[in-house]
PDB file of C-alpha atoms and ligand atoms in Angstrom:
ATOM      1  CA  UNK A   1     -16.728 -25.360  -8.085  1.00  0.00           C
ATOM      2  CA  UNK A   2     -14.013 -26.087  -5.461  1.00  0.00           C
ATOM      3  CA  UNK A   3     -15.103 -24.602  -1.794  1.00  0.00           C
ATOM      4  CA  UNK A   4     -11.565 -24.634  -1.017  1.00  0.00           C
ATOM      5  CA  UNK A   5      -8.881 -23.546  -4.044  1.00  0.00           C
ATOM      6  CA  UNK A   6      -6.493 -22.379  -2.469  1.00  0.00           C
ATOM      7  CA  UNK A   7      -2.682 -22.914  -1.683  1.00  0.00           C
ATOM      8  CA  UNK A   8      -1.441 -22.938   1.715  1.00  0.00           C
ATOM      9  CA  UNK A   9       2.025 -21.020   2.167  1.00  0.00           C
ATOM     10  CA  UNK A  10       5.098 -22.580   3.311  1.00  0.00           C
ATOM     11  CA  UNK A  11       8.619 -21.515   2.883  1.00  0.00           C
ATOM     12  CA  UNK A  12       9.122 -23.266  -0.794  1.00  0.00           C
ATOM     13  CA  UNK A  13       6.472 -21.752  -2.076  1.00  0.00           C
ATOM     14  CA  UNK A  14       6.620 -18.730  -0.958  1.00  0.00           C
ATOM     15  CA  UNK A  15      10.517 -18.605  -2.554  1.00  0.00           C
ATOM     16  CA  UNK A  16       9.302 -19.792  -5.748  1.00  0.00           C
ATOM     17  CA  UNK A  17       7.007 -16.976  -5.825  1.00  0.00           C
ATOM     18  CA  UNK A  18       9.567 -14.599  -4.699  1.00  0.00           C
ATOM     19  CA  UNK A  19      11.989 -16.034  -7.588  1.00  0.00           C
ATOM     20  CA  UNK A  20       8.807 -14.910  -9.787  1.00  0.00           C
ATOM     21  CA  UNK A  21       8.812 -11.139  -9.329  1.00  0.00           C
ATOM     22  CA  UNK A  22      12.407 -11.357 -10.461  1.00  0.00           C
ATOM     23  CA  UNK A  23      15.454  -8.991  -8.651  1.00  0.00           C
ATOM     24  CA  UNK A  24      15.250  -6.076  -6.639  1.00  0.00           C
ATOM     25  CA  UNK A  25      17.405  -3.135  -8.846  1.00  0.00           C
ATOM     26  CA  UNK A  26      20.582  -2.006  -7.007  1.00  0.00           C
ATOM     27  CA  UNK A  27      18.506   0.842  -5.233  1.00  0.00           C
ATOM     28  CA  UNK A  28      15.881  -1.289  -3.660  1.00  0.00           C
ATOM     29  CA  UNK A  29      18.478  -3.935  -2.701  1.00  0.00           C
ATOM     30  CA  UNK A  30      19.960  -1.251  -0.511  1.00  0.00           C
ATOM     31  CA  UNK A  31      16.727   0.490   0.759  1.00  0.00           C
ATOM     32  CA  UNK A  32      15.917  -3.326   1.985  1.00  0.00           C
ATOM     33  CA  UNK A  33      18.919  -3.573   3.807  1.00  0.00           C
ATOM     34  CA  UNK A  34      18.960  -0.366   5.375  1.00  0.00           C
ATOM     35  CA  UNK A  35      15.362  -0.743   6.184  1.00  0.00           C
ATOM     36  CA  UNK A  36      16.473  -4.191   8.314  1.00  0.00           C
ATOM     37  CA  UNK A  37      19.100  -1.795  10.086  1.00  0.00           C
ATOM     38  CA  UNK A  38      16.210  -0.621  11.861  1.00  0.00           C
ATOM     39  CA  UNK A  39      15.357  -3.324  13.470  1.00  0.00           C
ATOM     40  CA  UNK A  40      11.690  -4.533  14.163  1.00  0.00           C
ATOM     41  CA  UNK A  41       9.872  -1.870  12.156  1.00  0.00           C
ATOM     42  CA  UNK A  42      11.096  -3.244   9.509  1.00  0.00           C
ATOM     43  CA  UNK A  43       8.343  -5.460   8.532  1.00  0.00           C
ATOM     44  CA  UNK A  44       6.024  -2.725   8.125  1.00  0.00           C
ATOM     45  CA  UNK A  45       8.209  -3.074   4.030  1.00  0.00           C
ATOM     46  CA  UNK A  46       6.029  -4.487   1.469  1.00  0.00           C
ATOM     47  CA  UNK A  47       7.978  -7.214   0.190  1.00  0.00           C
ATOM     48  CA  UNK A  48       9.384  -7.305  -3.856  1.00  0.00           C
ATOM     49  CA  UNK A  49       6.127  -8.807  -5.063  1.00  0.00           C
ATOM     50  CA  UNK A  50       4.056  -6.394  -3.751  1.00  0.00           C
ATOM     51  CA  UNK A  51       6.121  -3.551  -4.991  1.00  0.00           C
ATOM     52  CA  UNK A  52       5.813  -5.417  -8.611  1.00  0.00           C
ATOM     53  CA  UNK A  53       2.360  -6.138  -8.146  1.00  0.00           C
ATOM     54  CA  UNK A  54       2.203  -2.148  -7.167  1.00  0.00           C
ATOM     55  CA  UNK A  55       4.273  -0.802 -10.407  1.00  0.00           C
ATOM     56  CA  UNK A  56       2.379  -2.890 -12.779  1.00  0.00           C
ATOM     57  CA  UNK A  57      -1.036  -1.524 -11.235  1.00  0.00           C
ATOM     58  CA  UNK A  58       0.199   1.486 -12.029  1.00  0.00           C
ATOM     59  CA  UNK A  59       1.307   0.770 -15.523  1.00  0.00           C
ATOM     60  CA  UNK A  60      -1.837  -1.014 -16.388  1.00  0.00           C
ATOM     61  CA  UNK A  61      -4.495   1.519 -15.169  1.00  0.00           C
ATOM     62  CA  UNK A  62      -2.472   4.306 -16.812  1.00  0.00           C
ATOM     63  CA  UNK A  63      -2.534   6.328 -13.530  1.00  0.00           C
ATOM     64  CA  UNK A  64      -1.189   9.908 -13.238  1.00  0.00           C
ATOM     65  CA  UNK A  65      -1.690  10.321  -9.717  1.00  0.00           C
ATOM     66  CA  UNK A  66      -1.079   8.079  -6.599  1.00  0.00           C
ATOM     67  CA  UNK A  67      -2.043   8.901  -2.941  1.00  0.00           C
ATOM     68  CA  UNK A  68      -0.252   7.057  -0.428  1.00  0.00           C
ATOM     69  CA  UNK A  69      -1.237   7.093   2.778  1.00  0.00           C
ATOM     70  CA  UNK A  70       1.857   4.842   4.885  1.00  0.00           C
ATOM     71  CA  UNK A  71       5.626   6.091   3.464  1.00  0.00           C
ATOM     72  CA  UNK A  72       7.571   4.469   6.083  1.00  0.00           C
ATOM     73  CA  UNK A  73      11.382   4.049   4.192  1.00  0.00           C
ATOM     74  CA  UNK A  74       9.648   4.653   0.657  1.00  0.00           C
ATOM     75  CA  UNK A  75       9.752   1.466  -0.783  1.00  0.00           C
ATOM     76  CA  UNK A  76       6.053   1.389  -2.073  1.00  0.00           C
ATOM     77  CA  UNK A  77       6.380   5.120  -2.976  1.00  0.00           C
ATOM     78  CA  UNK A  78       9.049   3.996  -4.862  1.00  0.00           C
ATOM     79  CA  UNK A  79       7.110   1.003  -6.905  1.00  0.00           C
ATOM     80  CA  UNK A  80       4.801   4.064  -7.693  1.00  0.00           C
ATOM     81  CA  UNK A  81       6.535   6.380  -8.683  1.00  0.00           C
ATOM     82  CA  UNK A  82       9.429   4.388 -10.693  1.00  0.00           C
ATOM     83  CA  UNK A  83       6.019   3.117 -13.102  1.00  0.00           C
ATOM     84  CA  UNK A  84       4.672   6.528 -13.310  1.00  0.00           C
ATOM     85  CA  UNK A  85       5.373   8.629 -16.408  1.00  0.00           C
ATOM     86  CA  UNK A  86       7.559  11.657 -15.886  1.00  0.00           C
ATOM     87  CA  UNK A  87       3.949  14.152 -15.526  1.00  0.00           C
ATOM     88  CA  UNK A  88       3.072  11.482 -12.730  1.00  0.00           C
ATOM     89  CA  UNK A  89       2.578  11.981  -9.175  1.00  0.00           C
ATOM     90  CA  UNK A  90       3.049  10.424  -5.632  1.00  0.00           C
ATOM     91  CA  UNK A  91       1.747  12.160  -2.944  1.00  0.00           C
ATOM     92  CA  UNK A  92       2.635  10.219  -0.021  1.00  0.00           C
ATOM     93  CA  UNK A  93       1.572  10.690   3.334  1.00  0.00           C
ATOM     94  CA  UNK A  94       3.624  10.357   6.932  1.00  0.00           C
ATOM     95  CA  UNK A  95       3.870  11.226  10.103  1.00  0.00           C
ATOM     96  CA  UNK A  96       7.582  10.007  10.575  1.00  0.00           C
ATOM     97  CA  UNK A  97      10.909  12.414   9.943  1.00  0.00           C
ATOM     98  CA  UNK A  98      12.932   9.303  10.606  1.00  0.00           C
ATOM     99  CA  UNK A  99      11.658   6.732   8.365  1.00  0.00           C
ATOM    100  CA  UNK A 100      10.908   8.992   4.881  1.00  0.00           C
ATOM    101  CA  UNK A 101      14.542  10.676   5.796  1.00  0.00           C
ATOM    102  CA  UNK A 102      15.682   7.262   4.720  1.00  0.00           C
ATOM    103  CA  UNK A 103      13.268   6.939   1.860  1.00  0.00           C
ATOM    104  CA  UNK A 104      14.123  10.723   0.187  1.00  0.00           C
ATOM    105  CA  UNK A 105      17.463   9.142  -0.253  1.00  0.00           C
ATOM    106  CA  UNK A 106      16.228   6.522  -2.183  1.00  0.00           C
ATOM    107  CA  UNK A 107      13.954   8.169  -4.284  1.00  0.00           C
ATOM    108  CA  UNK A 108      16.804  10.728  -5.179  1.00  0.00           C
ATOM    109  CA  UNK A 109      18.922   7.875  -5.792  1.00  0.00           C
ATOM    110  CA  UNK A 110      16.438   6.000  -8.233  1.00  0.00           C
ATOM    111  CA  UNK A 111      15.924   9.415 -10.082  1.00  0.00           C
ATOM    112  CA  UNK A 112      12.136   9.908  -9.299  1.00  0.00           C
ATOM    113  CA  UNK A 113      12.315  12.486  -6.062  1.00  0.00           C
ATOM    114  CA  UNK A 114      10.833  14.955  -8.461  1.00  0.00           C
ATOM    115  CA  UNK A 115       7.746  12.677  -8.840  1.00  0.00           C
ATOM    116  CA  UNK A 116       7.085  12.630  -4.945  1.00  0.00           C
ATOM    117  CA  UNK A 117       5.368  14.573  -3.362  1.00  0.00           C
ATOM    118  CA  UNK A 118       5.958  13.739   0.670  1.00  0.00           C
ATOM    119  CA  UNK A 119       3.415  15.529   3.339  1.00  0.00           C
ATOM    120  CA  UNK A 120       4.213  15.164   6.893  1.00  0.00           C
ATOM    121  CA  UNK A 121       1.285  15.186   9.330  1.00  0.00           C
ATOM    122  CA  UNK A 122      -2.325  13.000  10.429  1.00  0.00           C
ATOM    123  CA  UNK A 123      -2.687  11.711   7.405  1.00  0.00           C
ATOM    124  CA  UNK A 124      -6.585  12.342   8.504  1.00  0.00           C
ATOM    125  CA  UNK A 125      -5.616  15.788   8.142  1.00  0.00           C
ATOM    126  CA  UNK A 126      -3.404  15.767   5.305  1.00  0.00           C
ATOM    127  CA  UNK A 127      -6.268  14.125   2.852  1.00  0.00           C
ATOM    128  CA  UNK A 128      -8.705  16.347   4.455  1.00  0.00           C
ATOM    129  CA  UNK A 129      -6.795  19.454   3.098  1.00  0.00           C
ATOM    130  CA  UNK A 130      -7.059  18.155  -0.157  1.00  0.00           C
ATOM    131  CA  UNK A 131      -9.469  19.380  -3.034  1.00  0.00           C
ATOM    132  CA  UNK A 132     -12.571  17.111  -3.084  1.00  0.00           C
ATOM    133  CA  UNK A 133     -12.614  16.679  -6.912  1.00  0.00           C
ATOM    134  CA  UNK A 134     -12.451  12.988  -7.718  1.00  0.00           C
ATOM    135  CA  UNK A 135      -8.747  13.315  -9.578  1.00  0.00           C
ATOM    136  CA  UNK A 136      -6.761  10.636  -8.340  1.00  0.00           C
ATOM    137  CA  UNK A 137      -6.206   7.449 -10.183  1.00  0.00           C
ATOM    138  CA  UNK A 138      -4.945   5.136  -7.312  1.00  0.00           C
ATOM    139  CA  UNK A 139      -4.771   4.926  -3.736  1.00  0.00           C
ATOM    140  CA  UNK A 140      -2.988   2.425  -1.388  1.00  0.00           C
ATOM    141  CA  UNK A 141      -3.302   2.941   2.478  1.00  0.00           C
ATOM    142  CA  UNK A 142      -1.089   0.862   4.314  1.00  0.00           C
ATOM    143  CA  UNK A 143      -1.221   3.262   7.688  1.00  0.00           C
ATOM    144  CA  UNK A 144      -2.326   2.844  11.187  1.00  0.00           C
ATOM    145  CA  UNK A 145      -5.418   0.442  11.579  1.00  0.00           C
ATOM    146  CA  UNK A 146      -7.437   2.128  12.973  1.00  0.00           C
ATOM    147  CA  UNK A 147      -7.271   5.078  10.851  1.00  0.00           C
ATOM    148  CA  UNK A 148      -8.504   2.717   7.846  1.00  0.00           C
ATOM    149  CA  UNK A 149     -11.790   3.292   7.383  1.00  0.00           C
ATOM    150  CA  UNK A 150     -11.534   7.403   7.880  1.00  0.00           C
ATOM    151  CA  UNK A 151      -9.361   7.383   5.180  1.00  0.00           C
ATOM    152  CA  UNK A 152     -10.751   5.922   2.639  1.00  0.00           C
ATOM    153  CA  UNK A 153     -13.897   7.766   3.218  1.00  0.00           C
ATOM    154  CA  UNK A 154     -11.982  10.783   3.322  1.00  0.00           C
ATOM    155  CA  UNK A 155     -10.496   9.183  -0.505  1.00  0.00           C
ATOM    156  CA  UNK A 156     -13.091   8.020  -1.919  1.00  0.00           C
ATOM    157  CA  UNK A 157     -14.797  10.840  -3.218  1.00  0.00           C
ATOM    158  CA  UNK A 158     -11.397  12.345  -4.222  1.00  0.00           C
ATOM    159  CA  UNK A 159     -11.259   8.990  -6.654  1.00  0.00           C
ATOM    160  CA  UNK A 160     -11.928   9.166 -10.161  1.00  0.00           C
ATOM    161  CA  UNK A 161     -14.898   6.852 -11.739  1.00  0.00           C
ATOM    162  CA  UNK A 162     -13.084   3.645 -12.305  1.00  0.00           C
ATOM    163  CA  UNK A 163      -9.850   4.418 -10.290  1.00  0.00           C
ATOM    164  CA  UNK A 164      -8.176   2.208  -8.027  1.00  0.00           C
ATOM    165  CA  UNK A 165      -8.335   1.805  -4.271  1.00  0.00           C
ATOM    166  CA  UNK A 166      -5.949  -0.514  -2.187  1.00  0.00           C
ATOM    167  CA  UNK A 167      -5.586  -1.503   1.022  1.00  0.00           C
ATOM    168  CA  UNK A 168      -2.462  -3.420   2.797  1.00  0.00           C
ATOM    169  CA  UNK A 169      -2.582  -5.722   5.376  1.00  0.00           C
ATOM    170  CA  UNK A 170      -6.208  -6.627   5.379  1.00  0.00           C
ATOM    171  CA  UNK A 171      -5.488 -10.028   6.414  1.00  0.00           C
ATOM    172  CA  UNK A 172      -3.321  -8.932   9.207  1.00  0.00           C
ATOM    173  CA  UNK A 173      -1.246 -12.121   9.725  1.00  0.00           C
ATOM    174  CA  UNK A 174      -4.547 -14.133   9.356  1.00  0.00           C
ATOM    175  CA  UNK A 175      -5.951 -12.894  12.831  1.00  0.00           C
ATOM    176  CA  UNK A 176      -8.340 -10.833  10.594  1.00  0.00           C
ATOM    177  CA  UNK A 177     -10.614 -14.002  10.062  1.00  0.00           C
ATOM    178  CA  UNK A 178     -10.314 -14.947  13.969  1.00  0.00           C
ATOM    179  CA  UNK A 179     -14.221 -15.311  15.198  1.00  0.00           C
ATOM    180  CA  UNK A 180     -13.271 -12.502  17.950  1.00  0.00           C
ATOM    181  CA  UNK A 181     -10.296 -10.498  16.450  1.00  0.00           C
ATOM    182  CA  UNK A 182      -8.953  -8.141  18.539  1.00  0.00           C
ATOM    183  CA  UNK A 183      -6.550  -4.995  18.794  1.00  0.00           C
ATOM    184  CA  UNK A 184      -5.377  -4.087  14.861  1.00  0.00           C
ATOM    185  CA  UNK A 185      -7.279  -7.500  13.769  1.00  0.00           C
ATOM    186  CA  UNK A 186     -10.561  -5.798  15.192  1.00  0.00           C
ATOM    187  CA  UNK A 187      -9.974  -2.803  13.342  1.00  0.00           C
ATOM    188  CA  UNK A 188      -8.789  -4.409   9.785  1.00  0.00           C
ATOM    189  CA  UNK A 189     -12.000  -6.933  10.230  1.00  0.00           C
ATOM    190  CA  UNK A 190     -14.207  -3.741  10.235  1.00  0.00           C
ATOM    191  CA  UNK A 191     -12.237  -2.227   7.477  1.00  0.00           C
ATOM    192  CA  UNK A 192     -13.104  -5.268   5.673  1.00  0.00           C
ATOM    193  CA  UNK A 193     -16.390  -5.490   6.633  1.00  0.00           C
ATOM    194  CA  UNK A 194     -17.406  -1.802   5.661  1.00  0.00           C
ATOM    195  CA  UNK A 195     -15.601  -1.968   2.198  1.00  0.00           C
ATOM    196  CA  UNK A 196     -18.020  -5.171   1.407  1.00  0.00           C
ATOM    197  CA  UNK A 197     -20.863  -3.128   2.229  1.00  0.00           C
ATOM    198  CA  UNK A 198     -19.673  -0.005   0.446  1.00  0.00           C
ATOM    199  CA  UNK A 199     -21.788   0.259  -2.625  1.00  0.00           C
ATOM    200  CA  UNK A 200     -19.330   3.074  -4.103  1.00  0.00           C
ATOM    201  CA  UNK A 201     -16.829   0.384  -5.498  1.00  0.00           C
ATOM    202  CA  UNK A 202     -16.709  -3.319  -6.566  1.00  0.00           C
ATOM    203  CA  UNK A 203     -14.039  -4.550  -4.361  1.00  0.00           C
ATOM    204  CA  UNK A 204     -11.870  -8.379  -3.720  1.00  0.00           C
ATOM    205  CA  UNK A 205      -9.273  -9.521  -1.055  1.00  0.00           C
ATOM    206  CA  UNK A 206      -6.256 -10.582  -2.552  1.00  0.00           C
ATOM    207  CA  UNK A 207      -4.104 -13.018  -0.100  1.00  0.00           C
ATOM    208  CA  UNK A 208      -0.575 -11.617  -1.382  1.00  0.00           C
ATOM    209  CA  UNK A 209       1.756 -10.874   1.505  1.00  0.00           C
ATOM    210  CA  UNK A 210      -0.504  -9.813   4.555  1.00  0.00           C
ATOM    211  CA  UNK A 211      -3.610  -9.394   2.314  1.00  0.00           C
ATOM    212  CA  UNK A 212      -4.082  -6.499  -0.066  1.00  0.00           C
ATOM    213  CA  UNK A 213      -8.135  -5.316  -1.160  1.00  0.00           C
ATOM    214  CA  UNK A 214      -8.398  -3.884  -3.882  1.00  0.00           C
ATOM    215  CA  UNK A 215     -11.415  -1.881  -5.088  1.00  0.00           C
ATOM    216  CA  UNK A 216     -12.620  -0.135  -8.149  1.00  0.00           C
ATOM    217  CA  UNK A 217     -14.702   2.767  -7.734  1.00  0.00           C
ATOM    218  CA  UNK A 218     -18.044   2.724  -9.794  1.00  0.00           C
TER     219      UNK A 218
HETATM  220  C1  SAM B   1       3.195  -0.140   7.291  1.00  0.00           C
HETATM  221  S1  SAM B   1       4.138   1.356   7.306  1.00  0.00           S
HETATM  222  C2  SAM B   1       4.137   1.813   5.588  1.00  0.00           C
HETATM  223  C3  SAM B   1       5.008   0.905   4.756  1.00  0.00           C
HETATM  224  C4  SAM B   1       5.328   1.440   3.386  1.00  0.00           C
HETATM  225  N1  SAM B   1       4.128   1.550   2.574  1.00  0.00           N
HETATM  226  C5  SAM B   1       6.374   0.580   2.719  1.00  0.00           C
HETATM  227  O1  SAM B   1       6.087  -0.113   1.766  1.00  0.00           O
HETATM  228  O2  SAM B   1       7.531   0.585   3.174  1.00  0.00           O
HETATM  229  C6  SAM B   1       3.034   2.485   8.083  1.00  0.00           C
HETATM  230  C7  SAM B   1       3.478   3.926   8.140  1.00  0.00           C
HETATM  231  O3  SAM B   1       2.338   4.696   8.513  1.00  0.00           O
HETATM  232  C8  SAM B   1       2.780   5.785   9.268  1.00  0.00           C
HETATM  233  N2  SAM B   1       1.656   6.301  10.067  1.00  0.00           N
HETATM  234  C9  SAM B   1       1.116   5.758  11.186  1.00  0.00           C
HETATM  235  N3  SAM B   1       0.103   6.511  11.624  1.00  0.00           N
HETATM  236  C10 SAM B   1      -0.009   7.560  10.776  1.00  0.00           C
HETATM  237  C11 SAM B   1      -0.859   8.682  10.689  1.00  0.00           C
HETATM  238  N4  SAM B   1      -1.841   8.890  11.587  1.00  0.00           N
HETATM  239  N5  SAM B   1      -0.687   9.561   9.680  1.00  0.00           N
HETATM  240  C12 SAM B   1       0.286   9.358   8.762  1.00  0.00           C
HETATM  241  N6  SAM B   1       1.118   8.310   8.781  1.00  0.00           N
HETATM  242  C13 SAM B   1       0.981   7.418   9.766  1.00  0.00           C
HETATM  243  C14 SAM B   1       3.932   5.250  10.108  1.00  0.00           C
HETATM  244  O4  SAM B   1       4.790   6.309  10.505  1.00  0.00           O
HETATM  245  C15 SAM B   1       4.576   4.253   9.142  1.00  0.00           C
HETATM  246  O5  SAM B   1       5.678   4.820   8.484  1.00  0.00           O
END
């Protein structure tokens, strides 16, 4: 076996495997852009791939219902909720009037606001509130840092048997692997290191856009 299989990024590649995921639809094409309106924040966006990646979880595990915690302008609550069936649910989880302002628009413009459910506040307090029986399908937190590992403690338990957990950015632009991360790096590296130890799900990194684990709980 290969100790290194593995292909390193550069611009080429990374459009070919853009060109792969196919077209944003009208209503993403303009969430993108008037995401990039708002200057610097706007790379918090999961690119097009993810989102695909995101539906087709979705599709594939059959979920119902999809906690978010990390709206920002809606475009992963979007990838959610556009593969959900019309029962489904998104609850999705922000602290920001500004940013899921933008992203209600979209949603009502896509057809799917009815799926979304959007709860404004901690998200630490937000998940707290909600009823400890293990009834959600899927999970992707792609929040604050720090805030990683109190969330999905606070989730896990609220997770079905064999549902889905996922966690952006858990390569943080590489700096996650640094021998002495620091700052968000720090706090992603012991995210990652307390997920590997967590005998509650089977779990891999997956080095799609900034990194994306993904866990099933046993
Ligand atoms: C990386 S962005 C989410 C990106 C989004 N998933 C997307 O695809 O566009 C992170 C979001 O987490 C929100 N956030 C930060 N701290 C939070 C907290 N303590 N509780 C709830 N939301 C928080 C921010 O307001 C921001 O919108």
């Amino acid at each position: 076996m290969n100790d290194f299989k593995a292909v390193v990024m550069t611009p080429q590649i990374y459009r070919y495997v853009r060109e792969q995921a196919g077209r944003p639809s009208a209503v993403q094409e303009k969430l993108i852009a008037r995401t990039l309106e708002l200057g610097d924040s706007a790379e918090m966006q999961i690119p097009h791939e993810q989102a695909v990646l995101l539906s087709l979880l979705v599709r594939i595990t059959g979920a119902q219902t999809v906690v978010e915690v990390g709206t920002y302008t809606g475009y992963s609550t979007l990838a959610f909720a556009q593969a959900l069936p019309p029962s489904g649910k998104v609850i999705t989880c922000d602290v920001s009037t500004e940013w899921t302002s933008i992203a209600e628009e979209a949603w009502q413009a896509a057809g799917v606001r009815d799926r979304i459910d959007l709860r404004l506040g901690a998200a630490a307090q937000t998940l707290a509130e909600m009823p400890e029986e293990p009834v959600i399908d899927l999970v992707f937190i792609d929040a604050d840092k720090v805030g990683y590992v109190h969330y999905w403690d606070l989730l896990v338990p609220r997770v079905r048997q064999g549902g889905l957990l996922l966690a952006d950015n858990t390569l943080y632009y590489g700096e996650a692997a640094d021998e002495q991360p620091e700052g968000n790096a720090a706090a992603i590296d012991a995210f990652n290191r307390f997920v590997l130890a967590d005998t509650r799900v089977e779990s891999v990194l997956v080095p799609i856009a900034d990194g994306l684990t993904m866990a099933r709980k046993k």
